[in-house]
Coordinates of C-alpha atoms in Angstrom, one line a residue:
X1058 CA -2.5 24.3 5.5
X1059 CA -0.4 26.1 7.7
X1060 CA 3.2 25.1 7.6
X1061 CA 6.3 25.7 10.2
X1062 CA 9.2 23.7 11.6
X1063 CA 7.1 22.5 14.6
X1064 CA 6.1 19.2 15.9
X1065 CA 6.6 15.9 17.8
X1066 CA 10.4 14.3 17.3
X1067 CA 10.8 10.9 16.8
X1068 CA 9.6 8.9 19.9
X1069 CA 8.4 12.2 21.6
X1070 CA 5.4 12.1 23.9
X1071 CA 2.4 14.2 23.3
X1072 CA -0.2 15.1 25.7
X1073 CA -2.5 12.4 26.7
X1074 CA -6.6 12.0 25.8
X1075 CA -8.9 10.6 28.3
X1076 CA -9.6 7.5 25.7
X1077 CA -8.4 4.0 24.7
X1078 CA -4.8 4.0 24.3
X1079 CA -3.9 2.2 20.6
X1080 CA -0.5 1.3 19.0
X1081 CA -0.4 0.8 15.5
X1082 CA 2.5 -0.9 14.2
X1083 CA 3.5 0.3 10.5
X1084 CA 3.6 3.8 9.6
X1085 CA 3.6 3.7 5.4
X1086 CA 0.0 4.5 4.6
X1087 CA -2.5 2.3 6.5
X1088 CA -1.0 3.0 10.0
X1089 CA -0.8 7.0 9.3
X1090 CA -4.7 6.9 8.3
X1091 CA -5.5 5.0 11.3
X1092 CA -3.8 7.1 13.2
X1093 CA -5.8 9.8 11.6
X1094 CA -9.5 8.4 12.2
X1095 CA -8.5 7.0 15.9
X1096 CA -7.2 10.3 17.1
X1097 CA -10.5 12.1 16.0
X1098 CA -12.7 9.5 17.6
X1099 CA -10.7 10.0 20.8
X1100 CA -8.0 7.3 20.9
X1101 CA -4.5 8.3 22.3
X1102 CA -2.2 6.8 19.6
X1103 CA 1.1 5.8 19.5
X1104 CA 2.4 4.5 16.0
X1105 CA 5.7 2.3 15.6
X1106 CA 7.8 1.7 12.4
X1107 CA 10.7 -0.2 12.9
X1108 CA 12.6 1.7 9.9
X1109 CA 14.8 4.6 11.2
X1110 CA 13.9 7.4 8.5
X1111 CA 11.3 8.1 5.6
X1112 CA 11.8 6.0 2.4
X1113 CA 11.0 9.1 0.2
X1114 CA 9.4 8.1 -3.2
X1115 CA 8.8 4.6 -4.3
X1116 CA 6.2 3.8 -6.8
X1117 CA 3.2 5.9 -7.7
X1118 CA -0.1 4.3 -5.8
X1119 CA -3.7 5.0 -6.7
X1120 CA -6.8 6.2 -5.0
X1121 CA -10.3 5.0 -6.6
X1122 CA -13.7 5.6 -6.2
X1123 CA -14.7 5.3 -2.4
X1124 CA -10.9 5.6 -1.4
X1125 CA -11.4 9.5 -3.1
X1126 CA -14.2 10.4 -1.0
X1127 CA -12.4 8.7 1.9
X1128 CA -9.8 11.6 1.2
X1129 CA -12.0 14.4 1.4
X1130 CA -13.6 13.5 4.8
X1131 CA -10.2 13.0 6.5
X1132 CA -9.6 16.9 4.8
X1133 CA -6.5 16.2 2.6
X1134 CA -8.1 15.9 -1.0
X1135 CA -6.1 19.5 -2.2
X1136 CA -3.0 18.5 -0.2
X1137 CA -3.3 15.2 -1.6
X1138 CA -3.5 16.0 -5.1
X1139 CA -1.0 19.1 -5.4
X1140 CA 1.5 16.2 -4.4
X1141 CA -0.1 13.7 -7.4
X1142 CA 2.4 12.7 -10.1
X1143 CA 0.4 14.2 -12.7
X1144 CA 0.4 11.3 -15.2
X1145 CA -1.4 11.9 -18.3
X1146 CA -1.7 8.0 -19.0
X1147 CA -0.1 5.1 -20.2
X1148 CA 1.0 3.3 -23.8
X1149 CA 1.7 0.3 -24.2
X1150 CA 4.2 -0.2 -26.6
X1151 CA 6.0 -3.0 -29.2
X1152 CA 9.8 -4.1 -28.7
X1153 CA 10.8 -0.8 -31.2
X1154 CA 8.8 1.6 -29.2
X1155 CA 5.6 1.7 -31.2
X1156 CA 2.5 3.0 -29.4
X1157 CA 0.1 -0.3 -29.3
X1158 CA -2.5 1.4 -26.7
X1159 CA -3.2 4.8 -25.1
X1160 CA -5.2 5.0 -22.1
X1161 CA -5.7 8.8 -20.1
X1162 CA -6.2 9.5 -16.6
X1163 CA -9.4 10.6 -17.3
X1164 CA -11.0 7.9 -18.6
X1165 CA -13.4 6.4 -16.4
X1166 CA -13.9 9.2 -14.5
X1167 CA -10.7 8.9 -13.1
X1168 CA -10.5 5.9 -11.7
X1169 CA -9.4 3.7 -14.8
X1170 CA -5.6 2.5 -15.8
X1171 CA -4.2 5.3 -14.8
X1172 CA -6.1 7.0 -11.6
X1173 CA -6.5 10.6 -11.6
X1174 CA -5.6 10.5 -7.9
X1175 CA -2.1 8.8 -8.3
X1176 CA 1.3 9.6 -5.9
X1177 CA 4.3 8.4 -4.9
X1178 CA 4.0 6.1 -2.1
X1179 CA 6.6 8.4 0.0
X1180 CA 4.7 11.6 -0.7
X1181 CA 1.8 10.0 0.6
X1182 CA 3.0 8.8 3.6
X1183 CA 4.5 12.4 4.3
X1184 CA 1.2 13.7 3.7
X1185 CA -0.4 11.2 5.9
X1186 CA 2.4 11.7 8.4
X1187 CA 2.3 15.4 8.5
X1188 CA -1.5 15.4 8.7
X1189 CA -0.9 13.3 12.1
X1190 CA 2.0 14.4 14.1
X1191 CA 0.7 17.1 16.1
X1192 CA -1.7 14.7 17.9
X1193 CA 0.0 11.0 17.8
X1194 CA 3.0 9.7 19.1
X1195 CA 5.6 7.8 16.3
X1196 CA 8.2 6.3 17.4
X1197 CA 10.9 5.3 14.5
X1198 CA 13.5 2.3 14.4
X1199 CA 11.7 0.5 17.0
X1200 CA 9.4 -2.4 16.5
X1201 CA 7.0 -5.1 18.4
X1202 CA 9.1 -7.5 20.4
X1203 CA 6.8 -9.5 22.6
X1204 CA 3.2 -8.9 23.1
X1205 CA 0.7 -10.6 25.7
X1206 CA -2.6 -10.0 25.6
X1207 CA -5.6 -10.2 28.5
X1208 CA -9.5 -9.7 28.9
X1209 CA -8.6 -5.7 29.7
X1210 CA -5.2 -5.0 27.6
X1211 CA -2.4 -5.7 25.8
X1212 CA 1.2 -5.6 27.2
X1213 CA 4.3 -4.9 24.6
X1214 CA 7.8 -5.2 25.0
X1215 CA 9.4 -3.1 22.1
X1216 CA 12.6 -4.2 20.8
X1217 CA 14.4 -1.1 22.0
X1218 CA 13.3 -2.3 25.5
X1219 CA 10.4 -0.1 26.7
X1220 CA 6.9 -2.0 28.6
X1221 CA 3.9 -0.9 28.3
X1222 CA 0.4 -1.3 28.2
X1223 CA -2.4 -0.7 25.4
X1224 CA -6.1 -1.5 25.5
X1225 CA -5.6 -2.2 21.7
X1226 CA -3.3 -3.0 19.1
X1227 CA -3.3 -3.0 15.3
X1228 CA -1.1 -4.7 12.9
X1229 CA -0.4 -2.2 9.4
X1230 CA 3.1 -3.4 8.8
X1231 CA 2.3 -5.0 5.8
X1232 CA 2.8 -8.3 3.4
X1233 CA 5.3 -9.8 5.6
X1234 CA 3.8 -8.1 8.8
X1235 CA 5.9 -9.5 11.9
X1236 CA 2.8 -8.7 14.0
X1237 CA 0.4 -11.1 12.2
X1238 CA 3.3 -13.9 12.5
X1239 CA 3.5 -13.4 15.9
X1240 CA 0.0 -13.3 17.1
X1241 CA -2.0 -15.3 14.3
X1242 CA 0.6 -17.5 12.8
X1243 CA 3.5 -18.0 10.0
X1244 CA 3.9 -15.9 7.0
X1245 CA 3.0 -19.7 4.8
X1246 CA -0.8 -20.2 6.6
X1247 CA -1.6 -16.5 4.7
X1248 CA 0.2 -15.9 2.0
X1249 CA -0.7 -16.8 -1.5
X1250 CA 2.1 -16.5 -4.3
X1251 CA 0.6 -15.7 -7.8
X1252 CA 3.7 -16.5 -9.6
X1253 CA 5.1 -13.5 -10.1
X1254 CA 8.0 -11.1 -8.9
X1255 CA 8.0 -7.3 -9.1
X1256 CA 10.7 -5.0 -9.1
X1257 CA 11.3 -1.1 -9.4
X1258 CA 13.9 1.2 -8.8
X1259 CA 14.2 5.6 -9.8
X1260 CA 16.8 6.2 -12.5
X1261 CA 17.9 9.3 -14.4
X1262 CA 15.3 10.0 -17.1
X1263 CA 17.6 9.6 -19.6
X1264 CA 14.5 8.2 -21.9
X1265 CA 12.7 11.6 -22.9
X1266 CA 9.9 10.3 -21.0
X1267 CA 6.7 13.4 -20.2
X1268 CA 4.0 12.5 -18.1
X1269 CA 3.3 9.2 -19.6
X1270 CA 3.9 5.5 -18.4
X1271 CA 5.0 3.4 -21.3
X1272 CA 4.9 -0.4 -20.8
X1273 CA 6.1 -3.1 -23.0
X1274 CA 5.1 -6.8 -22.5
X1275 CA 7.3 -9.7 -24.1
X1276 CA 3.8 -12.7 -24.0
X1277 CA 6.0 -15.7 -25.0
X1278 CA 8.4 -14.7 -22.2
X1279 CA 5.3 -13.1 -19.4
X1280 CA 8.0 -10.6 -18.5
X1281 CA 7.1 -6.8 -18.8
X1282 CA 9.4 -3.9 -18.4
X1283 CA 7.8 -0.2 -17.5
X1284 CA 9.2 3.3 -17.4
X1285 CA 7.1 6.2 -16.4
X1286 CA 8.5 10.0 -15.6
X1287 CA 8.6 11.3 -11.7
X1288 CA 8.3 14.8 -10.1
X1289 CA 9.9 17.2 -12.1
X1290 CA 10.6 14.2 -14.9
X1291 CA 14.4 14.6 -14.8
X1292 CA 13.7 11.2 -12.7
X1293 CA 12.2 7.9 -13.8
X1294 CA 11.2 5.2 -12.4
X1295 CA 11.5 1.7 -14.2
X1296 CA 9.5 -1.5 -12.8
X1297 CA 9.4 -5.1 -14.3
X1298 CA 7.0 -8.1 -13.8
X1299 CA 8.7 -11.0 -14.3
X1300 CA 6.7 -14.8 -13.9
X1301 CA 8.7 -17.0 -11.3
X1302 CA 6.7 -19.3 -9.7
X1303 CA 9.9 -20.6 -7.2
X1304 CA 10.4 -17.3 -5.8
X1305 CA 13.2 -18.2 -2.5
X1306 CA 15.0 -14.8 -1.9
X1307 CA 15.1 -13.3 1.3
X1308 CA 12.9 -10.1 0.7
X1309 CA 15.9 -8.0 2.3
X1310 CA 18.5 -9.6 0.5
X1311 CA 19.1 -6.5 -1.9
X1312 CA 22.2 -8.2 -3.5
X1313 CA 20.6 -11.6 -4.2
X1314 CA 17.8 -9.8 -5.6
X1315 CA 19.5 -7.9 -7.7
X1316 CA 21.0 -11.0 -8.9
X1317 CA 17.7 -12.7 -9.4
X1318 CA 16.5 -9.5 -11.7
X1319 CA 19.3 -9.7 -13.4
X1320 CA 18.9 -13.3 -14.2
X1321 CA 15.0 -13.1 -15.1
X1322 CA 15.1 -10.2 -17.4
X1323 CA 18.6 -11.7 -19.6
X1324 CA 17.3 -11.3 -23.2
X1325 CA 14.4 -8.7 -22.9
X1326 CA 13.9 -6.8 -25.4
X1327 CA 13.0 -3.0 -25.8
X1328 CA 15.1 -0.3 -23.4
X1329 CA 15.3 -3.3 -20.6
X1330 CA 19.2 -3.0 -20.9
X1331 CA 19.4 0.5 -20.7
X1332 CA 17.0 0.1 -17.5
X1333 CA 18.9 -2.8 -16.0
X1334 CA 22.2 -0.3 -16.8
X1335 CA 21.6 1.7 -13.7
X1336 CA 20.7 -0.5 -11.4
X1337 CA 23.3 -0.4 -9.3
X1338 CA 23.7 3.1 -8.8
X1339 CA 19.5 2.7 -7.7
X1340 CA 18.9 4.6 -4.5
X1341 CA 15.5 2.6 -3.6
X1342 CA 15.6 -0.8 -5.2
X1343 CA 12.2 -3.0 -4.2
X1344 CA 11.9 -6.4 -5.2
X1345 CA 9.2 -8.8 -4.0
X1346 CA 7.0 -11.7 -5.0
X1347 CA 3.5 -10.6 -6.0
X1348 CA 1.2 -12.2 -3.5
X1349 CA -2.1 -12.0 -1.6
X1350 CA -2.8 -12.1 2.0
X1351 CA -6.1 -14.4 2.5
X1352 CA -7.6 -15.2 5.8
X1353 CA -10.3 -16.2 7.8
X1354 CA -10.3 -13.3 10.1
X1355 CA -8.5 -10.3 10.7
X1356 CA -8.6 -9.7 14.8
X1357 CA -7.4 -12.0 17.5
X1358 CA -8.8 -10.3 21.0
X1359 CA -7.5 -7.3 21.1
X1360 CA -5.2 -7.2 18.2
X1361 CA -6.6 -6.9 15.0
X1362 CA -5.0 -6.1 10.7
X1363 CA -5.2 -3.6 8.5
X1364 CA -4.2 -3.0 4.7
X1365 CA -1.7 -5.7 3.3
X1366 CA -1.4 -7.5 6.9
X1367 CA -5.0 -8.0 6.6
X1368 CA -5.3 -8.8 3.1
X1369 CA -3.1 -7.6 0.6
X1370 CA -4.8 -7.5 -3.3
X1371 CA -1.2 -8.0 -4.7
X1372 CA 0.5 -5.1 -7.1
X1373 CA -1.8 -6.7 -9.6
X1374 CA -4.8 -5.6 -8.5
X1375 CA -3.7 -1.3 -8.2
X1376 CA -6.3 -1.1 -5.4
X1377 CA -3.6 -1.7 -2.2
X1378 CA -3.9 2.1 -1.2
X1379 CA -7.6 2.0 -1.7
X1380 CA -8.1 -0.9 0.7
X1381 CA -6.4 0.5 3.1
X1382 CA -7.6 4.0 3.4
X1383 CA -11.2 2.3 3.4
X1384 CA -10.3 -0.2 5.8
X1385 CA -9.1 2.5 8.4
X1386 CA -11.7 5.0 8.0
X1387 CA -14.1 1.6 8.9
X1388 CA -11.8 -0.2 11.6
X1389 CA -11.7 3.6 13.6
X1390 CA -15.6 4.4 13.4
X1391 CA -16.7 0.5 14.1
X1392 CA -14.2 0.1 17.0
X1393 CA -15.5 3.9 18.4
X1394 CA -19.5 2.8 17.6
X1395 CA -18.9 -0.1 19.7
X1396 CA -17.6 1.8 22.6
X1397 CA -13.9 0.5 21.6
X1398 CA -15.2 -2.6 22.5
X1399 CA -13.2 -5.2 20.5
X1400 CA -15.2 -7.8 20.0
X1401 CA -18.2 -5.7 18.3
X1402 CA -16.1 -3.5 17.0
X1403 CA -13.6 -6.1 14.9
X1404 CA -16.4 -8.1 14.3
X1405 CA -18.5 -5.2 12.4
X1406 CA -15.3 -4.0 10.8
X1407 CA -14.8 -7.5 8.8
X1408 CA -18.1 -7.6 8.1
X1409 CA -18.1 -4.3 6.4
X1410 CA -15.0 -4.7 4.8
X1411 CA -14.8 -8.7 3.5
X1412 CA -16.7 -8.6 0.1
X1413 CA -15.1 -5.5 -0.9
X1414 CA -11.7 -6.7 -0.4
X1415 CA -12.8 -10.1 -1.9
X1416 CA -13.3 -8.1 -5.0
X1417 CA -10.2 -6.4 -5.1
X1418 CA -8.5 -10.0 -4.4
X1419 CA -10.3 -11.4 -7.4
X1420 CA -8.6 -8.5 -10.0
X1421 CA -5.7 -9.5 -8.3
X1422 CA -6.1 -13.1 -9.2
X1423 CA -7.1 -12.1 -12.8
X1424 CA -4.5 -9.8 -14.0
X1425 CA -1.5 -12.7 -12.7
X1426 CA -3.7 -14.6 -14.9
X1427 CA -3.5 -12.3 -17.8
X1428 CA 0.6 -12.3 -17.5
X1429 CA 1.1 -16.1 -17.3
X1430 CA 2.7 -17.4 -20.4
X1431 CA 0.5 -19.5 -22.8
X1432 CA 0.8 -23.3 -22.9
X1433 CA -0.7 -26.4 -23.1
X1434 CA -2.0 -26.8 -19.2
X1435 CA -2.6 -22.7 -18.6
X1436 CA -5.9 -21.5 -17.8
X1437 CA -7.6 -19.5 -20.3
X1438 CA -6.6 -15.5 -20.3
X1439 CA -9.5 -13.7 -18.9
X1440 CA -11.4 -11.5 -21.4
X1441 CA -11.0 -8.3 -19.5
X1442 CA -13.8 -7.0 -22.3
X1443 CA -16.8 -8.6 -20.9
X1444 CA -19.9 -7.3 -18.6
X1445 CA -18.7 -9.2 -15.9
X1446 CA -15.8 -8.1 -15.6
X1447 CA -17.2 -4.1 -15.6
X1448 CA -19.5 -4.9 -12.5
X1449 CA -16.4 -6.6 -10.6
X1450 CA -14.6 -3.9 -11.1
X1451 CA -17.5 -1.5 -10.1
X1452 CA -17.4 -3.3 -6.8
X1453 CA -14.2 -3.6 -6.6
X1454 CA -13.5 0.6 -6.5
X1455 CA -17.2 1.5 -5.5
X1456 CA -18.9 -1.9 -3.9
X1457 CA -18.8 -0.4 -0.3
X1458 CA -20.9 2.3 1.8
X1459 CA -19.3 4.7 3.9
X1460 CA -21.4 5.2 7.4
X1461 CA -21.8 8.7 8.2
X1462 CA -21.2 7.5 12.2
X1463 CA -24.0 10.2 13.5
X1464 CA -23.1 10.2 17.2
X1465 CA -19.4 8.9 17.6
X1466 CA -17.1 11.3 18.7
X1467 CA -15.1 13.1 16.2
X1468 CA -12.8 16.3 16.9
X1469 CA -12.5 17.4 13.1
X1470 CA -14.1 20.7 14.5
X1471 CA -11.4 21.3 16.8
X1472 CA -8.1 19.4 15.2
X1473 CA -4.9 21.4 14.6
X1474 CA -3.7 21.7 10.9
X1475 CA -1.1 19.8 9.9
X1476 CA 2.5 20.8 10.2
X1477 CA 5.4 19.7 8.0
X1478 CA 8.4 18.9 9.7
X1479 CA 11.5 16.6 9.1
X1480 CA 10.7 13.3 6.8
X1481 CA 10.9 10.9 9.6
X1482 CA 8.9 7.2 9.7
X1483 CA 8.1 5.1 6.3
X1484 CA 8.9 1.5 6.5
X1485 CA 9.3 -0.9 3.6
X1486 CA 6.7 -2.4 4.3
X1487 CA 3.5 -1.0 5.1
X1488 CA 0.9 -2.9 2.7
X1489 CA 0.9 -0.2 0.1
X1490 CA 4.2 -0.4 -1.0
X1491 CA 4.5 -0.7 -4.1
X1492 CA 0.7 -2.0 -4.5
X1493 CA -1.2 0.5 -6.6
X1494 CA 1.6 -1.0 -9.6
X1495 CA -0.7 -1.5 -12.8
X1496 CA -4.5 -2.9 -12.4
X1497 CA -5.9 -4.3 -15.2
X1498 CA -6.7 -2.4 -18.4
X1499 CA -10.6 -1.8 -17.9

């Protein structure tokens, strides 16, 4: 890949295609990869992020199964993976430190508790961002203000006061995704709480911590703190999972959720006060309730979801990334197919896509299961050990085809390499945050 200090600024217009015009609102990891597949199938793209800069980091996020060949076909598997954290696995340890469990990041094939594919969530986007800029236009620290919507288009208002018009518009901003509140309804009709909170921050690896993820889990409490090494391993980042099933903190409310950690984690055991020790001096503090995003449909006219607007898995599930690579490799080709005819093209997308994400939304389910703290009115731990638990899984990381979409433009043949330039455009919130956390042990 050839690299220089070239390329489109922030809000910098490039040169038109004759084809639909599409904003994307989000530019994490689902918006970038749209922008990836809409721009070869002849879309002129414009992506929007309402965050002023790249969030560089975050926490490490898996690819799987179809998500991995997903990879190769948009050309990034080697870029991809020289950027991968280059965990060697996981233990899971006792409250002194003993090793309980070991599992590697080859078992499976790769795409087991720790995925052979795994990155930081900011590298990722700056992959996917760099792979994109020479052919879309991003526009940083800007955002959706009004949008109206007829039989031929879709007229925006942008916050920082610009009109114009689109013949499509797609929502990747997320969990809390403003888009999908404003066109399909409140945050409450969609969201579905699974009674926990998650948390991470990076911290000085001050724990002697090489290439492996060690996790301890206190079961009479449900809370769980992690620590796993980052880049060069002089950093560290540190995560907990913490049951709260009256989660009311404003998700950008860094100080009252700082608070709220410290109050949920008073008393746990292992290195949790060493962790909880630099948390103020913590550069890129996340803290969320672990949630899914479950509806009926994902398009509205000409505005339609992707990735955690659409239907987030939850951190529990580690297939956030995986959704959404899938989901905008299929949204792109269905939409092009269809002659970037909405209806059809929405309509065969969702139909593609719904019992593969059903899948991933049932792990989800199941590992919040496996965290909740015994008692006398608690469902029954799943037994992560049986058959059917292997197929789910099988269909949750493989359980889709991939069309080869014989006939539909694409200018692969003919697209620029990608150019790395200044880290500009990663939100908060795209849907893959921090959503590739820890799946289930299978």
């Amino acid at each position: 890949m050839s690299v220089d200090d070239s390329g489109i600024r922030s809000g910098e217009r490039v040169t038109p295609v004759s084809g639909p015009r599409v904003l994307v609102a989000g530019a994490s990891i689902a918006g970038p990869a749209l922008a990836h597949w809409l721009r070869r199938r002849g879309a002129e793209v414009t992506v929007v992020e309402r965050a002023p800069e790249l969030r560089p980091g975050g926490q490490a996020v898996d690819a799987r199964g179809v998500a991995k060949e997903v990879i190769g076909r948009m050309g990034l598997e080697a870029v991809v993976r020289a950027a991968c954290t280059d965990t060697a696995g996981a233990h899971t340890v006792d409250a002194d430190g003993e090793v309980l469990e070991t599992f590697r990041a080859d078992d499976d094939g790769g795409d087991g508790f720790i995925a052979d594919i795994e990155i930081l969530r900011g590298d990722l986007s700056q992959v996917l961002y760099d792979d994109t800029r020479d052919g879309v236009e991003y526009l940083f620290g800007d955002r959706i203000a009004e949008l109206a919507q007829d039989a031929d288009g879709v007229d925006v208002v942008f916050a920082g006061g610009d009109r114009r018009r689109f013949d499509l518009v797609i929502g990747a901003d997320g969990l809390h995704s403003e888009l999908r509140a404003m066109v399909f309804g409140p945050h409450e009709r969609f969201i579905r709480h699974l009674g926990h909170v998650l948390a991470f921050y990076s911290l000085p690896n001050d724990f002697g911590l090489d290439r492996w993820l060690l996790e301890y889990q206190d079961h009479e409490s449900g809370r769980s703190a992690l620590l796993r090494p980052v880049q060069d391993s002089t950093r560290a980042m540190a995560m907990f999972y913490l049951p709260s099933t009256d989660f009311d903190v404003d998700y950008r409310d860094v100080a009252a959720q700082k608070r709220l950690l410290r109050e949920r984690t008073a008393g746990l055991g292992w290195r949790a006060p060493e962790i909880l020790a630099h948390l103020d001096d913590a550069p890129d503090f996340y803290l969320d309730q672990v949630a899914q995003v479950v509806m009926d449909r994902w398009s509205s006219g000409r505005v339609g979801l992707l990735g955690d607007a659409a239907f987030s898995s939850s951190p529990m599930s580690g297939q956030g990334t995986g959704l959404a690579l899938v989901g905008a490799y299929l949204l792109a080709g269905e939409l092009a197919a269809a002659g970037w005819d909405p209806s059809t093209g929405f309509t065969r997308y969702e139909a593609r896509m719904r019992s593969f994400v059903e899948a991933n939304q049932e792990i989800g389910r199941l590992s919040a299961r496996s965290r909740e703290v015994p008692g006398s009115d608690a469902e029954p731990r799943p037994d992560f050990a049986g058959e059917w638990f292997a197929e789910l899984v099988g269909r949750a990381i493989n359980g889709i085809q991939l069309p080869d979409y014989a006939g539909v433009p694409d200018s692969r043949s003919t697209r620029r390499p990608s150019r790395r330039g200044p880290a500009l455009a990663l939100g908060e919130h795209d849907g893959e945050g921090p959503d590739a956390a820890v799946p289930p042990k299978y």
